[in-house]
Amino acid sequence: MRRVSAGALLLTAALLTGCGDDGYEPSGPFRPLLEGAPPQVGPPPSSAPNPGRPAEPGAEETDGDPAVVATGLAVPTGLALLPDGTAIVGERDSGRILQVFPDRSPARELMIVPGVDTAGDGGLLGLAASPTYPEDGLLYAYVSTAVDNRVVRFPIGGTPNAVVTGIPRGEVHNGGGLVFGADGTLYVGTGDTGNPALASDPASLGGKVLHVDVFGRPLGAGPVFTSGHRDVTAVCVGEEDRLFAADAARDGADELNALTEGQDYGVAGPVVEFVPGEDGLGGCAVAGDAVFLGALDGQRVHAVPVDASDTVSGELEEFLGGRYGRLRTVVADPTGALWITTSNRDGTGTPAEDDDKVLRINPPSSAGGSPL
């Protein structure tokens, strides 16, 4: 018989409090938007999206940079792909939600997520589209409030309802990883807020990867899938639901972890570490047989070839080094192209006039082959 810890019982009770058919009732500082009718998500006014071919790294600029699909944003941190091939992008500080088109049509502002608190490195830190988005039109966001970090969900233009609350909030290490697995369940990456004790505390949601259903209800004995993390800025899924996490640290090396349920990553070794100057991991995507990681401080994308045993299977590669500045979110679309956000207006970077940007490129052919 499987034993259930007291900490797991406490976390489960906290997560289930107030849980109904539509998730949690709004709480904290969130308020509905009242300005007119909700905007519609759709193709550009003149035509449907025509993504064409994504740009190659280092492609020649004939009619503007072919890798750039959106400009003039401010710290785009969350990015979720929709079934129609467009992307929903969330800005960290403003809470703005925009639709970005692969054919480089102008980005369309859709709404502002209210109540986002940007103290420290908080803000709107992650986005994911519902696994049943064509039916329910719901987006999930990982956001900081004045009292906690939490996951909320909402239709475009609608009121955010809480899904997971009570994730510790601090000046640093606030997490933000958010991804749905192939089975439609949600993985949430959190941070230790600069207090390493939270990562190993079974009664805390900090420094963990959580596993819940679409309503925020814990799966298994409790919500904690893995523990011992510092700042899980991104979680990504490969084939057969293999999970990887980008775990950043203000001090020390950043890590790529291959996630196994129940593992403590304060003890378990990473797939690979990145030393200061190459790190600042903010994004994670699987395409081909590689895991791609956006690096803020490193100003590049790392490509890590990983075999079926979750070990490095070849030479690590990197691309886009220094070309677009600080690179944050990385998401792979069904064609294998990578959508990447820059983060040059985050107070650390040196922004160009048209920053921040969203890029869409093909990874180098040498960086990926057969699917993971």
PDB file of N, CA and C in Angstrom, residues 29 92 114-119 121-126 141-152 167-170 174-176:
ATOM      1  N   PRO A  29      -6.239  39.720  -6.196  1.00  0.00           N
ATOM      2  CA  PRO A  29      -6.523  41.015  -6.799  1.00  0.00           C
ATOM      3  C   PRO A  29      -7.128  40.942  -8.192  1.00  0.00           C
ATOM      4  N   ARG A  92       5.392  39.958 -19.827  1.00  0.00           N
ATOM      5  CA  ARG A  92       5.638  39.736 -18.400  1.00  0.00           C
ATOM      6  C   ARG A  92       5.117  40.863 -17.523  1.00  0.00           C
ATOM      7  N   PRO A 114      -5.528  41.083 -15.651  1.00  0.00           N
ATOM      8  CA  PRO A 114      -5.456  42.032 -14.543  1.00  0.00           C
ATOM      9  C   PRO A 114      -4.780  41.433 -13.320  1.00  0.00           C
ATOM     10  N   GLY A 115      -4.302  42.309 -12.447  1.00  0.00           N
ATOM     11  CA  GLY A 115      -3.795  41.882 -11.155  1.00  0.00           C
ATOM     12  C   GLY A 115      -2.403  41.308 -11.149  1.00  0.00           C
ATOM     13  N   VAL A 116      -1.658  41.435 -12.249  1.00  0.00           N
ATOM     14  CA  VAL A 116      -0.304  40.877 -12.300  1.00  0.00           C
ATOM     15  C   VAL A 116       0.639  41.774 -11.506  1.00  0.00           C
ATOM     16  N   ASP A 117       1.395  41.195 -10.595  1.00  0.00           N
ATOM     17  CA  ASP A 117       2.336  41.929  -9.758  1.00  0.00           C
ATOM     18  C   ASP A 117       3.750  41.684 -10.278  1.00  0.00           C
ATOM     19  N   THR A 118       4.462  42.754 -10.587  1.00  0.00           N
ATOM     20  CA  THR A 118       5.763  42.632 -11.252  1.00  0.00           C
ATOM     21  C   THR A 118       6.939  42.895 -10.326  1.00  0.00           C
ATOM     22  N   ALA A 119       6.726  42.926  -9.024  1.00  0.00           N
ATOM     23  CA  ALA A 119       7.847  43.124  -8.105  1.00  0.00           C
ATOM     24  C   ALA A 119       8.876  42.014  -8.283  1.00  0.00           C
ATOM     25  N   ASP A 121      11.292  39.518  -9.905  1.00  0.00           N
ATOM     26  CA  ASP A 121      11.220  38.933 -11.247  1.00  0.00           C
ATOM     27  C   ASP A 121       9.851  38.315 -11.504  1.00  0.00           C
ATOM     28  N   GLY A 122       8.828  38.809 -10.799  1.00  0.00           N
ATOM     29  CA  GLY A 122       7.469  38.308 -10.998  1.00  0.00           C
ATOM     30  C   GLY A 122       6.804  38.928 -12.208  1.00  0.00           C
ATOM     31  N   GLY A 123       5.594  38.466 -12.490  1.00  0.00           N
ATOM     32  CA  GLY A 123       4.808  38.959 -13.605  1.00  0.00           C
ATOM     33  C   GLY A 123       4.027  37.831 -14.236  1.00  0.00           C
ATOM     34  N   LEU A 124       3.660  38.011 -15.494  1.00  0.00           N
ATOM     35  CA  LEU A 124       3.053  36.936 -16.271  1.00  0.00           C
ATOM     36  C   LEU A 124       4.208  36.097 -16.809  1.00  0.00           C
ATOM     37  N   LEU A 125       4.371  34.892 -16.282  1.00  0.00           N
ATOM     38  CA  LEU A 125       5.597  34.126 -16.508  1.00  0.00           C
ATOM     39  C   LEU A 125       5.423  32.906 -17.394  1.00  0.00           C
ATOM     40  N   GLY A 126       4.205  32.526 -17.734  1.00  0.00           N
ATOM     41  CA  GLY A 126       4.015  31.357 -18.586  1.00  0.00           C
ATOM     42  C   GLY A 126       2.615  31.327 -19.159  1.00  0.00           C
ATOM     43  N   ALA A 141      -2.474  30.649 -17.639  1.00  0.00           N
ATOM     44  CA  ALA A 141      -1.333  31.539 -17.414  1.00  0.00           C
ATOM     45  C   ALA A 141      -0.774  31.319 -16.019  1.00  0.00           C
ATOM     46  N   TYR A 142       0.543  31.392 -15.912  1.00  0.00           N
ATOM     47  CA  TYR A 142       1.240  31.380 -14.623  1.00  0.00           C
ATOM     48  C   TYR A 142       1.570  32.824 -14.313  1.00  0.00           C
ATOM     49  N   VAL A 143       1.007  33.343 -13.223  1.00  0.00           N
ATOM     50  CA  VAL A 143       1.154  34.764 -12.924  1.00  0.00           C
ATOM     51  C   VAL A 143       1.545  34.961 -11.463  1.00  0.00           C
ATOM     52  N   SER A 144       2.223  36.074 -11.217  1.00  0.00           N
ATOM     53  CA  SER A 144       2.527  36.519  -9.859  1.00  0.00           C
ATOM     54  C   SER A 144       1.467  37.516  -9.422  1.00  0.00           C
ATOM     55  N   THR A 145       0.990  37.373  -8.187  1.00  0.00           N
ATOM     56  CA  THR A 145       0.135  38.375  -7.573  1.00  0.00           C
ATOM     57  C   THR A 145       0.903  38.987  -6.404  1.00  0.00           C
ATOM     58  N   ALA A 146       0.247  39.858  -5.670  1.00  0.00           N
ATOM     59  CA  ALA A 146       0.893  40.467  -4.513  1.00  0.00           C
ATOM     60  C   ALA A 146       1.103  39.476  -3.383  1.00  0.00           C
ATOM     61  N   VAL A 147       0.384  38.339  -3.422  1.00  0.00           N
ATOM     62  CA  VAL A 147       0.442  37.399  -2.292  1.00  0.00           C
ATOM     63  C   VAL A 147       0.991  36.027  -2.647  1.00  0.00           C
ATOM     64  N   ASP A 148       0.992  35.669  -3.931  1.00  0.00           N
ATOM     65  CA  ASP A 148       1.451  34.334  -4.312  1.00  0.00           C
ATOM     66  C   ASP A 148       1.758  34.294  -5.797  1.00  0.00           C
ATOM     67  N   ASN A 149       2.275  33.170  -6.258  1.00  0.00           N
ATOM     68  CA  ASN A 149       2.235  32.821  -7.673  1.00  0.00           C
ATOM     69  C   ASN A 149       1.087  31.845  -7.852  1.00  0.00           C
ATOM     70  N   ARG A 150       0.454  31.882  -9.030  1.00  0.00           N
ATOM     71  CA  ARG A 150      -0.691  31.006  -9.242  1.00  0.00           C
ATOM     72  C   ARG A 150      -0.881  30.722 -10.724  1.00  0.00           C
ATOM     73  N   VAL A 151      -1.650  29.697 -10.992  1.00  0.00           N
ATOM     74  CA  VAL A 151      -2.078  29.389 -12.349  1.00  0.00           C
ATOM     75  C   VAL A 151      -3.542  29.779 -12.458  1.00  0.00           C
ATOM     76  N   VAL A 152      -3.862  30.532 -13.505  1.00  0.00           N
ATOM     77  CA  VAL A 152      -5.242  30.930 -13.760  1.00  0.00           C
ATOM     78  C   VAL A 152      -5.621  30.501 -15.170  1.00  0.00           C
ATOM     79  N   ILE A 167       1.303  29.141  -4.533  1.00  0.00           N
ATOM     80  CA  ILE A 167       2.703  28.901  -4.883  1.00  0.00           C
ATOM     81  C   ILE A 167       3.522  30.047  -4.292  1.00  0.00           C
ATOM     82  N   PRO A 168       4.585  29.754  -3.544  1.00  0.00           N
ATOM     83  CA  PRO A 168       5.328  30.829  -2.878  1.00  0.00           C
ATOM     84  C   PRO A 168       5.804  31.904  -3.854  1.00  0.00           C
ATOM     85  N   ARG A 169       5.773  33.144  -3.359  1.00  0.00           N
ATOM     86  CA  ARG A 169       6.126  34.329  -4.138  1.00  0.00           C
ATOM     87  C   ARG A 169       7.321  35.002  -3.485  1.00  0.00           C
ATOM     88  N   GLY A 170       8.306  35.401  -4.278  1.00  0.00           N
ATOM     89  CA  GLY A 170       9.474  36.075  -3.741  1.00  0.00           C
ATOM     90  C   GLY A 170      10.011  37.101  -4.706  1.00  0.00           C
ATOM     91  N   ASN A 174      10.740  32.737  -9.127  1.00  0.00           N
ATOM     92  CA  ASN A 174       9.289  32.582  -9.073  1.00  0.00           C
ATOM     93  C   ASN A 174       8.749  31.532 -10.032  1.00  0.00           C
ATOM     94  N   GLY A 175       9.628  30.836 -10.759  1.00  0.00           N
ATOM     95  CA  GLY A 175       9.176  29.772 -11.644  1.00  0.00           C
ATOM     96  C   GLY A 175       8.406  30.303 -12.838  1.00  0.00           C
ATOM     97  N   GLY A 176       7.475  29.506 -13.344  1.00  0.00           N
ATOM     98  CA  GLY A 176       6.656  29.927 -14.482  1.00  0.00           C
ATOM     99  C   GLY A 176       6.484  28.888 -15.561  1.00  0.00           C
TER     100      GLY A 176
END
